[in-house]
Amino acid sequence: MTSLCCDPLVRAIVCGMNRCSFHSGKILNDQMSLLVEACRLASVTRWAGQHHIVFWKQGIDKVLLDLLLEDFQIKPSQHLSSLEKQISLVQEGLGANFLLTLRPYIWDILGWLATHCDDDFNHENELHINMLIMCACVAFVDAIRKGRQICENDVIHASRSESASKAVLMMIYSPSKYIASKARFILSQILKPNGKEYLKHLLHFLNYTTLGFNIGLPYIFQTIINLVGLTCYLGLPQYQRYVSGSEVMKTLLAFVRWCWSNPLPIKRQSVAPHLYNKFSERTCCWINREWEGEDVRLLYGLWAVAELVHHFYSVSSDKLNNMEAQLFSLLQEICISTTADGPRWFAAYILSHFGFYGFLSKIGKRIGKALYMEEFADVQLILATGKALSVHGVVLVIRCPPLLPPGNEKTSNNSSMGDDTEKLSGNFRKTVRFSTHVDGQALQTLLDFVYFGYLEGEEELVKRLKPLAKSCNLQPLSLLLYRKRPNWGTPIPNCDLALGLGPVGHQFSDIILEAAKASGLSWTCSVCSLSVPHKHVHKVILWSSCDYLRALLESGMQESYSQTVKVPVSWEGMIKLVEWIYTDQLPNPPSGCLWDNMDNEQKLHELHPYIELCWLADIWLLEDIQDACFKVVVSCLDSARDLSIKVLQLAAKFSLWKLADFAAACMAPRYCNLRDSGDLEDLDEFLVDMVRAASVRHSQGGG
């Protein structure tokens, strides 16, 4: 929407926020409602895009100031006033408590605008920006000062403090050199009288929090504000020496470990009530994954650790003391186990200071096993030295296309390497030769990143990797190699191989998965003439994902040479299996109102593929997908217990007795009613006995 009608949309939002458009001096209730809704709409600034430029052009800085300071007017003398005088005017203006309801929105908007600026951002009216920075810094310092006094009745004040603190954090670490330098300078001046005392209290509070004593919403608010505060202090050179000791690192490491081991669903909406709206309750079919993740404490804790490591630590992963080794291990666990982009980015950013660059993932671990494996390799990379690297076209074309220049088989982007090299590459679909300008060791290390999703290297090797990563357009890797702090909202690079199932990967497909035949299903394929449901896939990905298929492909028997593998499940079940193999994610059935509005027959149709896969996963030794399918069926049965009889029959048909036991347990409370109504007549005696036994256990348990 913002890209299609950016200018008129932003103009309308800024106009709605402009209180000068209200002619009466006092803002009426309906006018306040308009201001609130306009500020909510301005939250589109949380996303990067061209609309930020339009907001600045429309004078968003002046509009925000008018909403913060009731009688703010630009006077010639204000340009010449001392910083102390300007700070005093801001403190007086904010102390008037003008439009307090709007404050959290204003701080959020200011923070988003700062974080999505270019590094050369330079606004024509510096006074407005300076005053906005000053307002946020004054509110932030006030939040730290009042931290010891917070109680249950201060939740609303704490919410405003959280937004102001976050705005200052985003300004201090803004990509804009102007905004970042101004924020650091102004905050330092405001902190001068009591900055050390505030920092001491802040560290004491965080150390106390790691012991697990602080519970309740007010303490959660203050924990977040103190984490943000510490991270801001780490951005101020004059305070960095007070937080450089190992004790601070121990405190932060203990806090991050505690958050990771004791997860709480503390989304930002939990500590910023102004973000809540009734519309979010009605979007049951829309899953909104916030960049900061399920627990904002973890993100802010990692950010503080990142700044501490950036300023004071320069280590390699083979020379770690005990504390650093604990941190290294914890970060790797976070990187591979969390799905939130923010915590993963900061974990990866910290790891880059240990010589570890990239993003650990389960699918990367799987496909990495195939690196340099000769059997299914179809692309050969030939270095200037004549050394040949056997790789897999489908992996390269998805994760690093620049390494595969377009063209027909056996292309070359440099001069010929001679007859011997041609003989070596005779069985490959494509051969790529590199000139002496390409560092061989750097290229081999880069392939680690392409396959595994990460690489390890000393500083000297990293220097040679930087230009190669840039020429290959691997921007996330470049950010880590240069140790650039992740910008808020930066997405994690997609590590799955789903593109290989489309036209991009078809050129490297070397095997077909064929589903069980389904009556009445007509089938056409854009790649081949096969008339049964099938999928063009890649041996190397099957080999790396499934022990059963690996054994089949390596057996040397007739099946290992076949171009087709028959999968004894329906088409719907097979495509879910393929998606898991290529993405490490099992597609979920419809949920929310989509699921609720289905009849039982439709719901059973949705569950049938998961029950099939649960059976197949047991045969093919796919424990992860078996567990995932079981959880899907169990979750759906919890909300649709009328399906229990049919699910029990299907589970028995596939000998899935764990699932059958669960279905019987779902029927247990209603056993007598089901028996008397005749609903159990479709079950054989063995299954009826299962339900009867489950009913007895249920009654004995007092249910």
PDB file of C-alpha atoms in Angstrom, residues 560-651:
ATOM      1  CA  SER A 560      19.592 -46.562  -6.605  1.00  0.00           C
ATOM      2  CA  TYR A 561      19.827 -46.104 -10.388  1.00  0.00           C
ATOM      3  CA  SER A 562      16.135 -45.429 -10.957  1.00  0.00           C
ATOM      4  CA  GLN A 563      15.062 -41.926 -11.930  1.00  0.00           C
ATOM      5  CA  THR A 564      11.867 -42.284  -9.854  1.00  0.00           C
ATOM      6  CA  VAL A 565      11.189 -42.983  -6.191  1.00  0.00           C
ATOM      7  CA  LYS A 566       7.625 -44.026  -5.400  1.00  0.00           C
ATOM      8  CA  VAL A 567       6.307 -42.436  -2.201  1.00  0.00           C
ATOM      9  CA  PRO A 568       3.431 -44.528  -0.761  1.00  0.00           C
ATOM     10  CA  VAL A 569       1.307 -41.563   0.385  1.00  0.00           C
ATOM     11  CA  SER A 570      -1.193 -39.243  -1.271  1.00  0.00           C
ATOM     12  CA  TRP A 571      -0.158 -36.210  -3.316  1.00  0.00           C
ATOM     13  CA  GLU A 572      -1.177 -33.924  -0.427  1.00  0.00           C
ATOM     14  CA  GLY A 573       1.010 -35.901   1.946  1.00  0.00           C
ATOM     15  CA  MET A 574       3.947 -36.004  -0.439  1.00  0.00           C
ATOM     16  CA  ILE A 575       4.083 -32.260  -1.080  1.00  0.00           C
ATOM     17  CA  LYS A 576       4.130 -31.678   2.696  1.00  0.00           C
ATOM     18  CA  LEU A 577       7.019 -34.129   2.940  1.00  0.00           C
ATOM     19  CA  VAL A 578       8.881 -32.385   0.122  1.00  0.00           C
ATOM     20  CA  GLU A 579       8.339 -28.983   1.699  1.00  0.00           C
ATOM     21  CA  TRP A 580       9.783 -30.242   4.970  1.00  0.00           C
ATOM     22  CA  ILE A 581      12.812 -31.704   3.160  1.00  0.00           C
ATOM     23  CA  TYR A 582      13.491 -28.427   1.347  1.00  0.00           C
ATOM     24  CA  THR A 583      12.583 -25.945   4.117  1.00  0.00           C
ATOM     25  CA  ASP A 584      12.742 -27.847   7.423  1.00  0.00           C
ATOM     26  CA  GLN A 585       9.196 -26.563   8.013  1.00  0.00           C
ATOM     27  CA  LEU A 586       6.044 -28.675   7.977  1.00  0.00           C
ATOM     28  CA  PRO A 587       3.108 -26.742   6.449  1.00  0.00           C
ATOM     29  CA  ASN A 588       0.342 -26.232   8.987  1.00  0.00           C
ATOM     30  CA  PRO A 589      -3.316 -26.974   8.298  1.00  0.00           C
ATOM     31  CA  PRO A 590      -5.785 -24.059   8.204  1.00  0.00           C
ATOM     32  CA  SER A 591      -6.362 -22.462  11.599  1.00  0.00           C
ATOM     33  CA  GLY A 592      -8.588 -19.892  13.229  1.00  0.00           C
ATOM     34  CA  CYS A 593     -11.864 -19.136  11.495  1.00  0.00           C
ATOM     35  CA  LEU A 594     -10.826 -21.096   8.397  1.00  0.00           C
ATOM     36  CA  TRP A 595     -10.620 -24.274  10.461  1.00  0.00           C
ATOM     37  CA  ASP A 596     -13.707 -23.471  12.536  1.00  0.00           C
ATOM     38  CA  ASN A 597     -15.850 -22.966   9.423  1.00  0.00           C
ATOM     39  CA  MET A 598     -14.976 -26.367   7.933  1.00  0.00           C
ATOM     40  CA  ASP A 599     -17.280 -29.341   8.336  1.00  0.00           C
ATOM     41  CA  ASN A 600     -15.906 -32.589   9.799  1.00  0.00           C
ATOM     42  CA  GLU A 601     -15.333 -34.147   6.390  1.00  0.00           C
ATOM     43  CA  GLN A 602     -13.178 -31.206   5.290  1.00  0.00           C
ATOM     44  CA  LYS A 603     -11.264 -31.237   8.559  1.00  0.00           C
ATOM     45  CA  LEU A 604     -10.575 -34.958   8.222  1.00  0.00           C
ATOM     46  CA  HIS A 605      -9.391 -34.375   4.658  1.00  0.00           C
ATOM     47  CA  GLU A 606      -6.900 -31.818   5.999  1.00  0.00           C
ATOM     48  CA  LEU A 607      -5.643 -34.186   8.716  1.00  0.00           C
ATOM     49  CA  HIS A 608      -5.325 -37.299   6.551  1.00  0.00           C
ATOM     50  CA  PRO A 609      -1.948 -36.308   4.956  1.00  0.00           C
ATOM     51  CA  TYR A 610      -0.420 -35.720   8.405  1.00  0.00           C
ATOM     52  CA  ILE A 611      -1.525 -39.167   9.575  1.00  0.00           C
ATOM     53  CA  GLU A 612      -0.055 -40.703   6.418  1.00  0.00           C
ATOM     54  CA  LEU A 613       3.219 -38.863   6.967  1.00  0.00           C
ATOM     55  CA  CYS A 614       3.321 -39.946  10.590  1.00  0.00           C
ATOM     56  CA  TRP A 615       3.291 -43.537   9.334  1.00  0.00           C
ATOM     57  CA  LEU A 616       5.797 -42.951   6.516  1.00  0.00           C
ATOM     58  CA  ALA A 617       8.170 -41.053   8.816  1.00  0.00           C
ATOM     59  CA  ASP A 618       8.356 -44.112  11.050  1.00  0.00           C
ATOM     60  CA  ILE A 619       9.468 -46.240   8.090  1.00  0.00           C
ATOM     61  CA  TRP A 620      11.795 -43.652   6.593  1.00  0.00           C
ATOM     62  CA  LEU A 621      13.402 -42.834   9.979  1.00  0.00           C
ATOM     63  CA  LEU A 622      12.243 -39.194   9.953  1.00  0.00           C
ATOM     64  CA  GLU A 623      11.766 -38.634  13.662  1.00  0.00           C
ATOM     65  CA  ASP A 624      11.423 -34.830  13.414  1.00  0.00           C
ATOM     66  CA  ILE A 625       8.632 -34.926  10.866  1.00  0.00           C
ATOM     67  CA  GLN A 626       6.885 -37.745  12.749  1.00  0.00           C
ATOM     68  CA  ASP A 627       6.854 -35.647  15.918  1.00  0.00           C
ATOM     69  CA  ALA A 628       5.663 -32.573  13.982  1.00  0.00           C
ATOM     70  CA  CYS A 629       2.811 -34.488  12.312  1.00  0.00           C
ATOM     71  CA  PHE A 630       1.751 -36.020  15.624  1.00  0.00           C
ATOM     72  CA  LYS A 631       1.595 -32.560  17.228  1.00  0.00           C
ATOM     73  CA  VAL A 632      -0.495 -31.213  14.342  1.00  0.00           C
ATOM     74  CA  VAL A 633      -3.069 -34.005  14.644  1.00  0.00           C
ATOM     75  CA  VAL A 634      -3.200 -33.741  18.436  1.00  0.00           C
ATOM     76  CA  SER A 635      -3.683 -29.974  18.262  1.00  0.00           C
ATOM     77  CA  CYS A 636      -6.507 -30.304  15.737  1.00  0.00           C
ATOM     78  CA  LEU A 637      -8.216 -33.039  17.764  1.00  0.00           C
ATOM     79  CA  ASP A 638      -8.161 -30.794  20.823  1.00  0.00           C
ATOM     80  CA  SER A 639     -10.360 -28.314  18.952  1.00  0.00           C
ATOM     81  CA  ALA A 640     -12.440 -30.861  17.008  1.00  0.00           C
ATOM     82  CA  ARG A 641     -13.045 -33.932  19.176  1.00  0.00           C
ATOM     83  CA  ASP A 642     -15.856 -35.092  16.912  1.00  0.00           C
ATOM     84  CA  LEU A 643     -13.084 -36.335  14.600  1.00  0.00           C
ATOM     85  CA  SER A 644     -11.770 -38.744  17.230  1.00  0.00           C
ATOM     86  CA  ILE A 645     -13.558 -41.834  15.885  1.00  0.00           C
ATOM     87  CA  LYS A 646     -12.290 -41.355  12.314  1.00  0.00           C
ATOM     88  CA  VAL A 647      -8.787 -40.494  13.521  1.00  0.00           C
ATOM     89  CA  LEU A 648      -8.781 -43.604  15.727  1.00  0.00           C
ATOM     90  CA  GLN A 649      -9.668 -45.745  12.710  1.00  0.00           C
ATOM     91  CA  LEU A 650      -6.958 -44.151  10.554  1.00  0.00           C
ATOM     92  CA  ALA A 651      -4.362 -44.459  13.310  1.00  0.00           C
TER      93      ALA A 651
END
